[in-house]
JSON list of C-alpha atoms and ligand atoms in Angstrom, two decimals:
[
{"chain": "A", "resi": 20, "resn": "MET", "atom": "CA", "xyz": [297.81, -134.78, 148.67]},
{"chain": "A", "resi": 21, "resn": "ALA", "atom": "CA", "xyz": [299.35, -135.84, 151.95]},
{"chain": "A", "resi": 22, "resn": "SER", "atom": "CA", "xyz": [302.11, -134.65, 154.27]},
{"chain": "A", "resi": 23, "resn": "GLY", "atom": "CA", "xyz": [302.33, -137.42, 156.84]},
{"chain": "A", "resi": 24, "resn": "ARG", "atom": "CA", "xyz": [301.58, -141.01, 157.75]},
{"chain": "A", "resi": 25, "resn": "GLY", "atom": "CA", "xyz": [298.74, -141.24, 155.23]},
{"chain": "A", "resi": 26, "resn": "SER", "atom": "CA", "xyz": [296.21, -143.38, 157.08]},
{"chain": "A", "resi": 27, "resn": "ASN", "atom": "CA", "xyz": [293.38, -141.51, 155.37]},
{"chain": "A", "resi": 28, "resn": "LEU", "atom": "CA", "xyz": [295.13, -142.00, 152.06]},
{"chain": "A", "resi": 29, "resn": "GLN", "atom": "CA", "xyz": [295.25, -145.73, 152.84]},
{"chain": "A", "resi": 30, "resn": "ALA", "atom": "CA", "xyz": [291.50, -145.72, 153.55]},
{"chain": "A", "resi": 31, "resn": "LEU", "atom": "CA", "xyz": [290.93, -144.15, 150.12]},
{"chain": "A", "resi": 32, "resn": "ILE", "atom": "CA", "xyz": [293.28, -146.59, 148.40]},
{"chain": "A", "resi": 33, "resn": "ASP", "atom": "CA", "xyz": [291.54, -149.55, 150.06]},
{"chain": "A", "resi": 34, "resn": "ALA", "atom": "CA", "xyz": [288.08, -148.24, 149.21]},
{"chain": "A", "resi": 35, "resn": "GLY", "atom": "CA", "xyz": [289.09, -147.67, 145.59]},
{"chain": "A", "resi": 36, "resn": "ARG", "atom": "CA", "xyz": [290.09, -151.32, 145.28]},
{"chain": "A", "resi": 37, "resn": "LYS", "atom": "CA", "xyz": [286.69, -152.63, 146.37]},
{"chain": "A", "resi": 38, "resn": "THR", "atom": "CA", "xyz": [284.41, -153.91, 143.65]},
{"chain": "A", "resi": 39, "resn": "GLY", "atom": "CA", "xyz": [281.88, -151.32, 142.61]},
{"chain": "A", "resi": 40, "resn": "PHE", "atom": "CA", "xyz": [283.58, -148.32, 144.25]},
{"chain": "A", "resi": 41, "resn": "PRO", "atom": "CA", "xyz": [283.26, -145.52, 141.69]},
{"chain": "A", "resi": 42, "resn": "ALA", "atom": "CA", "xyz": [286.70, -143.91, 142.15]},
{"chain": "A", "resi": 43, "resn": "GLU", "atom": "CA", "xyz": [290.34, -144.81, 142.58]},
{"chain": "A", "resi": 44, "resn": "VAL", "atom": "CA", "xyz": [293.50, -143.12, 143.76]},
{"chain": "A", "resi": 45, "resn": "VAL", "atom": "CA", "xyz": [295.74, -142.56, 140.74]},
{"chain": "A", "resi": 46, "resn": "LEU", "atom": "CA", "xyz": [298.25, -140.01, 142.00]},
{"chain": "A", "resi": 47, "resn": "VAL", "atom": "CA", "xyz": [299.74, -139.19, 145.40]},
{"chain": "A", "resi": 48, "resn": "LEU", "atom": "CA", "xyz": [301.60, -135.92, 145.95]},
{"chain": "A", "resi": 49, "resn": "SER", "atom": "CA", "xyz": [303.48, -134.86, 149.03]},
{"chain": "A", "resi": 50, "resn": "ASP", "atom": "CA", "xyz": [305.35, -131.79, 150.19]},
{"chain": "A", "resi": 51, "resn": "ARG", "atom": "CA", "xyz": [307.49, -134.00, 152.46]},
{"chain": "A", "resi": 52, "resn": "ARG", "atom": "CA", "xyz": [310.03, -136.34, 150.95]},
{"chain": "A", "resi": 53, "resn": "ASN", "atom": "CA", "xyz": [309.85, -138.77, 153.86]},
{"chain": "A", "resi": 54, "resn": "ALA", "atom": "CA", "xyz": [306.07, -138.84, 154.21]},
{"chain": "A", "resi": 55, "resn": "TYR", "atom": "CA", "xyz": [304.91, -142.39, 154.85]},
{"chain": "A", "resi": 56, "resn": "ALA", "atom": "CA", "xyz": [302.02, -141.58, 152.51]},
{"chain": "A", "resi": 57, "resn": "LEU", "atom": "CA", "xyz": [304.49, -141.81, 149.59]},
{"chain": "A", "resi": 58, "resn": "GLU", "atom": "CA", "xyz": [305.58, -145.23, 150.83]},
{"chain": "A", "resi": 59, "resn": "ARG", "atom": "CA", "xyz": [301.95, -146.36, 150.95]},
{"chain": "A", "resi": 60, "resn": "ALA", "atom": "CA", "xyz": [301.47, -145.18, 147.36]},
{"chain": "A", "resi": 61, "resn": "SER", "atom": "CA", "xyz": [304.62, -147.00, 146.29]},
{"chain": "A", "resi": 62, "resn": "LYS", "atom": "CA", "xyz": [303.46, -150.23, 147.95]},
{"chain": "A", "resi": 63, "resn": "ALA", "atom": "CA", "xyz": [300.10, -149.91, 146.22]},
{"chain": "A", "resi": 64, "resn": "GLY", "atom": "CA", "xyz": [301.74, -149.29, 142.84]},
{"chain": "A", "resi": 65, "resn": "ILE", "atom": "CA", "xyz": [300.28, -145.79, 142.57]},
{"chain": "A", "resi": 66, "resn": "ARG", "atom": "CA", "xyz": [302.09, -142.94, 140.84]},
{"chain": "A", "resi": 67, "resn": "HIS", "atom": "CA", "xyz": [303.58, -140.71, 143.52]},
{"chain": "A", "resi": 68, "resn": "ARG", "atom": "CA", "xyz": [305.73, -137.60, 143.60]},
{"chain": "A", "resi": 69, "resn": "HIS", "atom": "CA", "xyz": [307.39, -135.34, 146.10]},
{"chain": "A", "resi": 70, "resn": "PHE", "atom": "CA", "xyz": [307.37, -131.61, 145.40]},
{"chain": "A", "resi": 71, "resn": "ALA", "atom": "CA", "xyz": [309.72, -129.50, 147.49]},
{"chain": "A", "resi": 72, "resn": "PRO", "atom": "CA", "xyz": [307.90, -126.40, 148.74]},
{"chain": "A", "resi": 73, "resn": "LYS", "atom": "CA", "xyz": [310.92, -124.22, 148.08]},
{"chain": "A", "resi": 74, "resn": "ASP", "atom": "CA", "xyz": [309.41, -121.41, 146.01]},
{"chain": "A", "resi": 75, "resn": "ASP", "atom": "CA", "xyz": [306.19, -119.74, 144.86]},
{"chain": "A", "resi": 76, "resn": "ALA", "atom": "CA", "xyz": [305.92, -122.11, 141.92]},
{"chain": "A", "resi": 77, "resn": "PHE", "atom": "CA", "xyz": [305.36, -125.09, 144.24]},
{"chain": "A", "resi": 78, "resn": "PHE", "atom": "CA", "xyz": [301.58, -125.13, 143.86]},
{"chain": "A", "resi": 79, "resn": "LEU", "atom": "CA", "xyz": [301.87, -124.34, 140.16]},
{"chain": "A", "resi": 80, "resn": "ARG", "atom": "CA", "xyz": [304.02, -127.43, 139.63]},
{"chain": "A", "resi": 81, "resn": "MET", "atom": "CA", "xyz": [301.72, -129.60, 141.71]},
{"chain": "A", "resi": 82, "resn": "GLY", "atom": "CA", "xyz": [298.72, -128.30, 139.75]},
{"chain": "A", "resi": 83, "resn": "ASP", "atom": "CA", "xyz": [300.42, -129.08, 136.43]},
{"chain": "A", "resi": 84, "resn": "GLU", "atom": "CA", "xyz": [301.11, -132.63, 137.59]},
{"chain": "A", "resi": 85, "resn": "ILE", "atom": "CA", "xyz": [297.48, -133.02, 138.69]},
{"chain": "A", "resi": 86, "resn": "GLU", "atom": "CA", "xyz": [296.21, -131.74, 135.33]},
{"chain": "A", "resi": 87, "resn": "SER", "atom": "CA", "xyz": [298.56, -133.98, 133.38]},
{"chain": "A", "resi": 88, "resn": "CYS", "atom": "CA", "xyz": [297.03, -137.00, 135.16]},
{"chain": "A", "resi": 89, "resn": "GLU", "atom": "CA", "xyz": [293.46, -135.84, 134.40]},
{"chain": "A", "resi": 90, "resn": "ILE", "atom": "CA", "xyz": [292.41, -135.98, 138.05]},
{"chain": "A", "resi": 91, "resn": "ASP", "atom": "CA", "xyz": [288.69, -135.43, 138.77]},
{"chain": "A", "resi": 92, "resn": "LEU", "atom": "CA", "xyz": [288.93, -134.87, 142.51]},
{"chain": "A", "resi": 93, "resn": "ILE", "atom": "CA", "xyz": [291.77, -133.74, 144.78]},
{"chain": "A", "resi": 94, "resn": "CYS", "atom": "CA", "xyz": [291.67, -135.12, 148.32]},
{"chain": "A", "resi": 95, "resn": "CYS", "atom": "CA", "xyz": [293.72, -133.42, 151.00]},
{"chain": "A", "resi": 96, "resn": "ALA", "atom": "CA", "xyz": [294.57, -136.26, 153.37]},
{"chain": "A", "resi": 97, "resn": "GLY", "atom": "CA", "xyz": [296.60, -134.72, 156.14]},
{"chain": "A", "resi": 98, "resn": "PHE", "atom": "CA", "xyz": [298.10, -132.21, 153.70]},
{"chain": "A", "resi": 99, "resn": "MET", "atom": "CA", "xyz": [299.43, -129.59, 156.10]},
{"chain": "A", "resi": 100, "resn": "ARG", "atom": "CA", "xyz": [299.74, -126.58, 153.83]},
{"chain": "A", "resi": 101, "resn": "ILE", "atom": "CA", "xyz": [297.33, -123.76, 153.14]},
{"chain": "A", "resi": 102, "resn": "LEU", "atom": "CA", "xyz": [296.26, -123.85, 149.51]},
{"chain": "A", "resi": 103, "resn": "PRO", "atom": "CA", "xyz": [296.77, -120.49, 147.78]},
{"chain": "A", "resi": 104, "resn": "PRO", "atom": "CA", "xyz": [293.74, -118.84, 146.13]},
{"chain": "A", "resi": 105, "resn": "ASP", "atom": "CA", "xyz": [294.97, -119.46, 142.57]},
{"chain": "A", "resi": 106, "resn": "PHE", "atom": "CA", "xyz": [295.31, -123.21, 143.25]},
{"chain": "A", "resi": 107, "resn": "VAL", "atom": "CA", "xyz": [291.82, -123.32, 144.81]},
{"chain": "A", "resi": 108, "resn": "SER", "atom": "CA", "xyz": [290.27, -121.47, 141.86]},
{"chain": "A", "resi": 109, "resn": "ARG", "atom": "CA", "xyz": [292.18, -123.59, 139.33]},
{"chain": "A", "resi": 110, "resn": "PHE", "atom": "CA", "xyz": [290.41, -126.68, 140.72]},
{"chain": "A", "resi": 111, "resn": "ALA", "atom": "CA", "xyz": [287.23, -124.97, 141.92]},
{"chain": "A", "resi": 112, "resn": "GLY", "atom": "CA", "xyz": [284.73, -127.38, 143.50]},
{"chain": "A", "resi": 113, "resn": "ARG", "atom": "CA", "xyz": [287.10, -130.31, 142.98]},
{"chain": "A", "resi": 114, "resn": "ILE", "atom": "CA", "xyz": [289.17, -130.18, 146.18]},
{"chain": "A", "resi": 115, "resn": "ILE", "atom": "CA", "xyz": [288.04, -131.80, 149.43]},
{"chain": "A", "resi": 116, "resn": "ASN", "atom": "CA", "xyz": [289.64, -132.06, 152.85]},
{"chain": "A", "resi": 117, "resn": "ILE", "atom": "CA", "xyz": [289.21, -134.08, 156.02]},
{"chain": "A", "resi": 118, "resn": "HIS", "atom": "CA", "xyz": [289.63, -132.46, 159.40]},
{"chain": "A", "resi": 119, "resn": "PRO", "atom": "CA", "xyz": [289.50, -134.03, 162.88]},
{"chain": "A", "resi": 120, "resn": "SER", "atom": "CA", "xyz": [286.86, -131.77, 164.41]},
{"chain": "A", "resi": 121, "resn": "LEU", "atom": "CA", "xyz": [283.24, -130.80, 163.95]},
{"chain": "A", "resi": 122, "resn": "LEU", "atom": "CA", "xyz": [283.94, -127.73, 161.84]},
{"chain": "A", "resi": 123, "resn": "PRO", "atom": "CA", "xyz": [283.62, -124.80, 162.06]},
{"chain": "A", "resi": 124, "resn": "SER", "atom": "CA", "xyz": [284.87, -125.55, 165.58]},
{"chain": "A", "resi": 125, "resn": "PHE", "atom": "CA", "xyz": [288.59, -126.05, 166.03]},
{"chain": "A", "resi": 126, "resn": "PRO", "atom": "CA", "xyz": [290.18, -125.46, 162.60]},
{"chain": "A", "resi": 127, "resn": "GLY", "atom": "CA", "xyz": [293.95, -125.59, 162.22]},
{"chain": "A", "resi": 128, "resn": "LEU", "atom": "CA", "xyz": [296.54, -127.72, 163.96]},
{"chain": "A", "resi": 129, "resn": "ARG", "atom": "CA", "xyz": [295.88, -130.06, 166.93]},
{"chain": "A", "resi": 130, "resn": "ALA", "atom": "CA", "xyz": [292.12, -129.87, 166.59]},
{"chain": "A", "resi": 131, "resn": "GLN", "atom": "CA", "xyz": [291.60, -132.75, 169.02]},
{"chain": "A", "resi": 132, "resn": "LYS", "atom": "CA", "xyz": [293.60, -130.98, 171.75]},
{"chain": "A", "resi": 133, "resn": "LYS", "atom": "CA", "xyz": [291.61, -127.79, 171.15]},
{"chain": "A", "resi": 134, "resn": "ALA", "atom": "CA", "xyz": [288.39, -129.80, 171.59]},
{"chain": "A", "resi": 135, "resn": "LEU", "atom": "CA", "xyz": [289.66, -131.30, 174.86]},
{"chain": "A", "resi": 136, "resn": "ASP", "atom": "CA", "xyz": [290.83, -127.92, 176.13]},
{"chain": "A", "resi": 137, "resn": "ALA", "atom": "CA", "xyz": [287.42, -126.45, 175.35]},
{"chain": "A", "resi": 138, "resn": "GLY", "atom": "CA", "xyz": [285.74, -129.22, 177.35]},
{"chain": "A", "resi": 139, "resn": "VAL", "atom": "CA", "xyz": [283.34, -130.29, 174.60]},
{"chain": "A", "resi": 140, "resn": "ARG", "atom": "CA", "xyz": [281.45, -133.57, 175.17]},
{"chain": "A", "resi": 141, "resn": "VAL", "atom": "CA", "xyz": [281.09, -134.35, 171.48]},
{"chain": "A", "resi": 142, "resn": "ALA", "atom": "CA", "xyz": [284.01, -134.23, 169.07]},
{"chain": "A", "resi": 143, "resn": "GLY", "atom": "CA", "xyz": [284.22, -135.63, 165.56]},
{"chain": "A", "resi": 144, "resn": "CYS", "atom": "CA", "xyz": [285.45, -135.15, 162.04]},
{"chain": "A", "resi": 145, "resn": "THR", "atom": "CA", "xyz": [284.37, -133.33, 158.90]},
{"chain": "A", "resi": 146, "resn": "VAL", "atom": "CA", "xyz": [284.81, -133.75, 155.16]},
{"chain": "A", "resi": 147, "resn": "HIS", "atom": "CA", "xyz": [284.33, -130.48, 153.31]},
{"chain": "A", "resi": 148, "resn": "PHE", "atom": "CA", "xyz": [284.94, -128.82, 149.98]},
{"chain": "A", "resi": 149, "resn": "VAL", "atom": "CA", "xyz": [287.98, -126.57, 150.19]},
{"chain": "A", "resi": 150, "resn": "ASP", "atom": "CA", "xyz": [287.73, -122.83, 149.76]},
{"chain": "A", "resi": 151, "resn": "GLU", "atom": "CA", "xyz": [290.38, -120.21, 150.40]},
{"chain": "A", "resi": 152, "resn": "GLY", "atom": "CA", "xyz": [290.22, -120.41, 154.19]},
{"chain": "A", "resi": 153, "resn": "VAL", "atom": "CA", "xyz": [291.94, -122.76, 156.64]},
{"chain": "A", "resi": 154, "resn": "ASP", "atom": "CA", "xyz": [289.69, -125.80, 157.15]},
{"chain": "A", "resi": 155, "resn": "THR", "atom": "CA", "xyz": [286.69, -123.90, 155.83]},
{"chain": "A", "resi": 156, "resn": "GLY", "atom": "CA", "xyz": [284.31, -124.56, 152.96]},
{"chain": "A", "resi": 157, "resn": "PRO", "atom": "CA", "xyz": [280.96, -126.28, 152.40]},
{"chain": "A", "resi": 158, "resn": "ILE", "atom": "CA", "xyz": [280.51, -129.33, 154.64]},
{"chain": "A", "resi": 159, "resn": "ILE", "atom": "CA", "xyz": [279.83, -132.69, 152.98]},
{"chain": "A", "resi": 160, "resn": "LEU", "atom": "CA", "xyz": [279.80, -135.17, 155.88]},
{"chain": "A", "resi": 161, "resn": "GLN", "atom": "CA", "xyz": [280.37, -135.12, 159.60]},
{"chain": "A", "resi": 162, "resn": "ALA", "atom": "CA", "xyz": [280.71, -137.88, 162.17]},
{"chain": "A", "resi": 163, "resn": "ALA", "atom": "CA", "xyz": [280.15, -137.17, 165.86]},
{"chain": "A", "resi": 164, "resn": "VAL", "atom": "CA", "xyz": [282.41, -138.96, 168.31]},
{"chain": "A", "resi": 165, "resn": "PRO", "atom": "CA", "xyz": [281.95, -138.81, 172.10]},
{"chain": "A", "resi": 166, "resn": "VAL", "atom": "CA", "xyz": [284.67, -137.41, 174.34]},
{"chain": "A", "resi": 167, "resn": "LEU", "atom": "CA", "xyz": [285.15, -139.86, 177.22]},
{"chain": "A", "resi": 168, "resn": "PRO", "atom": "CA", "xyz": [286.07, -138.81, 180.78]},
{"chain": "A", "resi": 169, "resn": "HIS", "atom": "CA", "xyz": [289.70, -139.94, 180.70]},
{"chain": "A", "resi": 170, "resn": "ASP", "atom": "CA", "xyz": [290.49, -139.01, 177.12]},
{"chain": "A", "resi": 171, "resn": "ASP", "atom": "CA", "xyz": [293.79, -137.44, 176.27]},
{"chain": "A", "resi": 172, "resn": "GLU", "atom": "CA", "xyz": [294.82, -136.08, 172.87]},
{"chain": "A", "resi": 173, "resn": "ASN", "atom": "CA", "xyz": [295.95, -139.53, 171.72]},
{"chain": "A", "resi": 174, "resn": "THR", "atom": "CA", "xyz": [292.92, -141.56, 172.75]},
{"chain": "A", "resi": 175, "resn": "LEU", "atom": "CA", "xyz": [290.51, -138.99, 171.35]},
{"chain": "A", "resi": 176, "resn": "SER", "atom": "CA", "xyz": [292.51, -138.71, 168.10]},
{"chain": "A", "resi": 177, "resn": "GLU", "atom": "CA", "xyz": [292.43, -142.49, 167.68]},
{"chain": "A", "resi": 178, "resn": "ARG", "atom": "CA", "xyz": [288.67, -142.68, 168.26]},
{"chain": "A", "resi": 179, "resn": "ILE", "atom": "CA", "xyz": [288.07, -139.88, 165.76]},
{"chain": "A", "resi": 180, "resn": "LEU", "atom": "CA", "xyz": [290.44, -141.44, 163.20]},
{"chain": "A", "resi": 181, "resn": "VAL", "atom": "CA", "xyz": [288.26, -144.56, 162.99]},
{"chain": "A", "resi": 182, "resn": "TYR", "atom": "CA", "xyz": [285.45, -142.32, 161.76]},
{"chain": "A", "resi": 183, "resn": "GLU", "atom": "CA", "xyz": [287.72, -140.33, 159.46]},
{"chain": "A", "resi": 184, "resn": "HIS", "atom": "CA", "xyz": [288.50, -143.58, 157.68]},
{"chain": "A", "resi": 185, "resn": "ARG", "atom": "CA", "xyz": [284.78, -144.17, 157.23]},
{"chain": "A", "resi": 186, "resn": "ILE", "atom": "CA", "xyz": [283.53, -140.78, 156.14]},
{"chain": "A", "resi": 187, "resn": "TYR", "atom": "CA", "xyz": [286.36, -139.89, 153.74]},
{"chain": "A", "resi": 188, "resn": "PRO", "atom": "CA", "xyz": [285.78, -142.82, 151.35]},
{"chain": "A", "resi": 189, "resn": "LEU", "atom": "CA", "xyz": [282.03, -142.30, 151.76]},
{"chain": "A", "resi": 190, "resn": "ALA", "atom": "CA", "xyz": [282.33, -138.66, 150.73]},
{"chain": "A", "resi": 191, "resn": "VAL", "atom": "CA", "xyz": [284.42, -139.62, 147.69]},
{"chain": "A", "resi": 192, "resn": "ARG", "atom": "CA", "xyz": [281.83, -142.24, 146.73]},
{"chain": "A", "resi": 193, "resn": "LEU", "atom": "CA", "xyz": [278.97, -139.74, 147.00]},
{"chain": "A", "resi": 194, "resn": "ILE", "atom": "CA", "xyz": [280.82, -137.18, 144.87]},
{"chain": "A", "resi": 195, "resn": "ALA", "atom": "CA", "xyz": [281.89, -139.77, 142.26]},
{"chain": "A", "resi": 196, "resn": "GLU", "atom": "CA", "xyz": [278.30, -141.04, 142.01]},
{"chain": "A", "resi": 197, "resn": "GLY", "atom": "CA", "xyz": [276.99, -137.52, 141.61]},
{"chain": "A", "resi": 198, "resn": "SER", "atom": "CA", "xyz": [274.96, -137.76, 144.86]},
{"chain": "A", "resi": 199, "resn": "VAL", "atom": "CA", "xyz": [276.75, -134.75, 146.31]},
{"chain": "A", "resi": 200, "resn": "ARG", "atom": "CA", "xyz": [277.66, -131.57, 144.51]},
{"chain": "A", "resi": 201, "resn": "CYS", "atom": "CA", "xyz": [279.00, -128.19, 145.40]},
{"chain": "A", "resi": 202, "resn": "ILE", "atom": "CA", "xyz": [276.90, -125.52, 143.73]},
{"chain": "A", "resi": 203, "resn": "ASP", "atom": "CA", "xyz": [277.48, -121.81, 144.38]},
{"chain": "A", "resi": 204, "resn": "GLY", "atom": "CA", "xyz": [279.38, -122.58, 147.55]},
{"chain": "A", "resi": 205, "resn": "ALA", "atom": "CA", "xyz": [276.69, -124.89, 149.01]},
{"chain": "A", "resi": 206, "resn": "VAL", "atom": "CA", "xyz": [276.52, -128.68, 149.19]},
{"chain": "A", "resi": 207, "resn": "GLN", "atom": "CA", "xyz": [273.53, -130.32, 147.54]},
{"chain": "A", "resi": 208, "resn": "TYR", "atom": "CA", "xyz": [272.49, -133.95, 148.03]},
{"chain": "A", "resi": 209, "resn": "ALA", "atom": "CA", "xyz": [270.59, -135.86, 145.37]},
{"chain": "A", "resi": 210, "resn": "GLY", "atom": "CA", "xyz": [268.49, -139.01, 145.48]},
{"chain": "A", "resi": 211, "resn": "ASP", "atom": "CA", "xyz": [270.30, -140.93, 148.18]},
{"chain": "A", "resi": 212, "resn": "ALA", "atom": "CA", "xyz": [269.51, -142.21, 151.66]},
{"chain": "A", "resi": 213, "resn": "LEU", "atom": "CA", "xyz": [272.11, -139.75, 152.86]},
{"chain": "A", "resi": 214, "resn": "ALA", "atom": "CA", "xyz": [269.94, -136.89, 151.73]},
{"chain": "A", "resi": 215, "resn": "GLU", "atom": "CA", "xyz": [267.65, -137.73, 154.67]},
{"chain": "A", "resi": 216, "resn": "GLN", "atom": "CA", "xyz": [270.57, -138.20, 157.00]},
{"chain": "A", "resi": 217, "resn": "ARG", "atom": "CA", "xyz": [271.98, -134.84, 155.83]},
{"chain": "A", "resi": 218, "resn": "GLY", "atom": "CA", "xyz": [275.51, -136.15, 155.94]},
{"chain": "A", "resi": 219, "resn": "PHE", "atom": "CA", "xyz": [275.55, -136.90, 159.64]},
{"chain": "A", "resi": 220, "resn": "ILE", "atom": "CA", "xyz": [277.04, -140.05, 161.11]},
{"chain": "A", "resi": 221, "resn": "SER", "atom": "CA", "xyz": [277.14, -140.78, 164.81]},
{"chain": "A", "resi": 222, "resn": "PRO", "atom": "CA", "xyz": [278.11, -143.74, 166.96]},
{"chain": "A", "resi": 223, "resn": "VAL", "atom": "CA", "xyz": [275.27, -142.61, 169.22]},
{"chain": "A", "resi": 224, "resn": "SER", "atom": "CA", "xyz": [272.72, -143.29, 166.50]},
{"chain": "A", "resi": 225, "resn": "GLU", "atom": "CA", "xyz": [274.26, -146.58, 165.38]},
{"chain": "B", "resi": 303, "resn": "GAR", "atom": "C1", "xyz": [294.12, -136.59, 160.14]},
{"chain": "B", "resi": 303, "resn": "GAR", "atom": "O1", "xyz": [293.63, -136.66, 161.46]},
{"chain": "B", "resi": 303, "resn": "GAR", "atom": "C2", "xyz": [293.45, -135.46, 159.39]},
{"chain": "B", "resi": 303, "resn": "GAR", "atom": "O2", "xyz": [292.11, -135.29, 159.73]},
{"chain": "B", "resi": 303, "resn": "GAR", "atom": "C3", "xyz": [294.28, -134.29, 159.82]},
{"chain": "B", "resi": 303, "resn": "GAR", "atom": "O3", "xyz": [295.60, -134.77, 159.81]},
{"chain": "B", "resi": 303, "resn": "GAR", "atom": "C4", "xyz": [295.58, -136.16, 160.12]},
{"chain": "B", "resi": 303, "resn": "GAR", "atom": "C5", "xyz": [296.35, -136.89, 159.04]},
{"chain": "B", "resi": 303, "resn": "GAR", "atom": "O4", "xyz": [296.46, -138.25, 159.38]},
{"chain": "B", "resi": 303, "resn": "GAR", "atom": "N1", "xyz": [294.12, -133.15, 158.96]},
{"chain": "B", "resi": 303, "resn": "GAR", "atom": "C6", "xyz": [294.08, -131.91, 159.40]},
{"chain": "B", "resi": 303, "resn": "GAR", "atom": "O5", "xyz": [294.24, -131.61, 160.55]},
{"chain": "B", "resi": 303, "resn": "GAR", "atom": "C7", "xyz": [293.80, -130.87, 158.32]},
{"chain": "B", "resi": 303, "resn": "GAR", "atom": "N2", "xyz": [293.66, -129.59, 158.90]},
{"chain": "B", "resi": 303, "resn": "GAR", "atom": "P1", "xyz": [296.81, -139.29, 158.25]},
{"chain": "B", "resi": 303, "resn": "GAR", "atom": "O6", "xyz": [298.10, -138.80, 157.59]},
{"chain": "B", "resi": 303, "resn": "GAR", "atom": "O7", "xyz": [297.03, -140.58, 158.99]},
{"chain": "B", "resi": 303, "resn": "GAR", "atom": "O8", "xyz": [295.68, -139.36, 157.28]}
]
């Protein structure tokens, strides 16, 4: 599900086309008719639909579409709407989100600006299971990205985005392989090198 330019969607589409990747994007939904994400889906030959958020039944209709396509995992990729509790419980443990901060710091809009305003030296991005909060829920992966002295919102956002495009497909792979699960609101890793790494990626350690 995407609302905007869909660069994270593209990272997932590209990953899904690589040999041996255990998942693929089969449906793209957007709340914005002109979202470039829909264009990306169209170019990739992937089923895509716009749902107008005009009434309370919006999430019901999106959920029905998702169920009719037998989707295993819902990825919010720049989907800028708060999911209502009945949608979250309908797909419990099967919705993930990417956010451009080291959550739980800086949830919500313009996370990179909030990080700059707070003067943090390390920013980053997070993939997490979605619960009923805004950018909350059990954390699957995080990447730490340094804040450089002359960063502005754009330069920091771009540096973080590079890592978003890495950790989002990685998180999907781990879930599809069964290496990561959400059990009773907590993330569990199983038999993978990432279990030792505890889902942390950093340019500092690379
Ligand atoms: C990404 O930076 C993503 O992390 C963020 O929106 C951007 C979408 O870019 N999501 C959130 O802030 C969610 N709270 P994209 O459309 O190019 O993937």
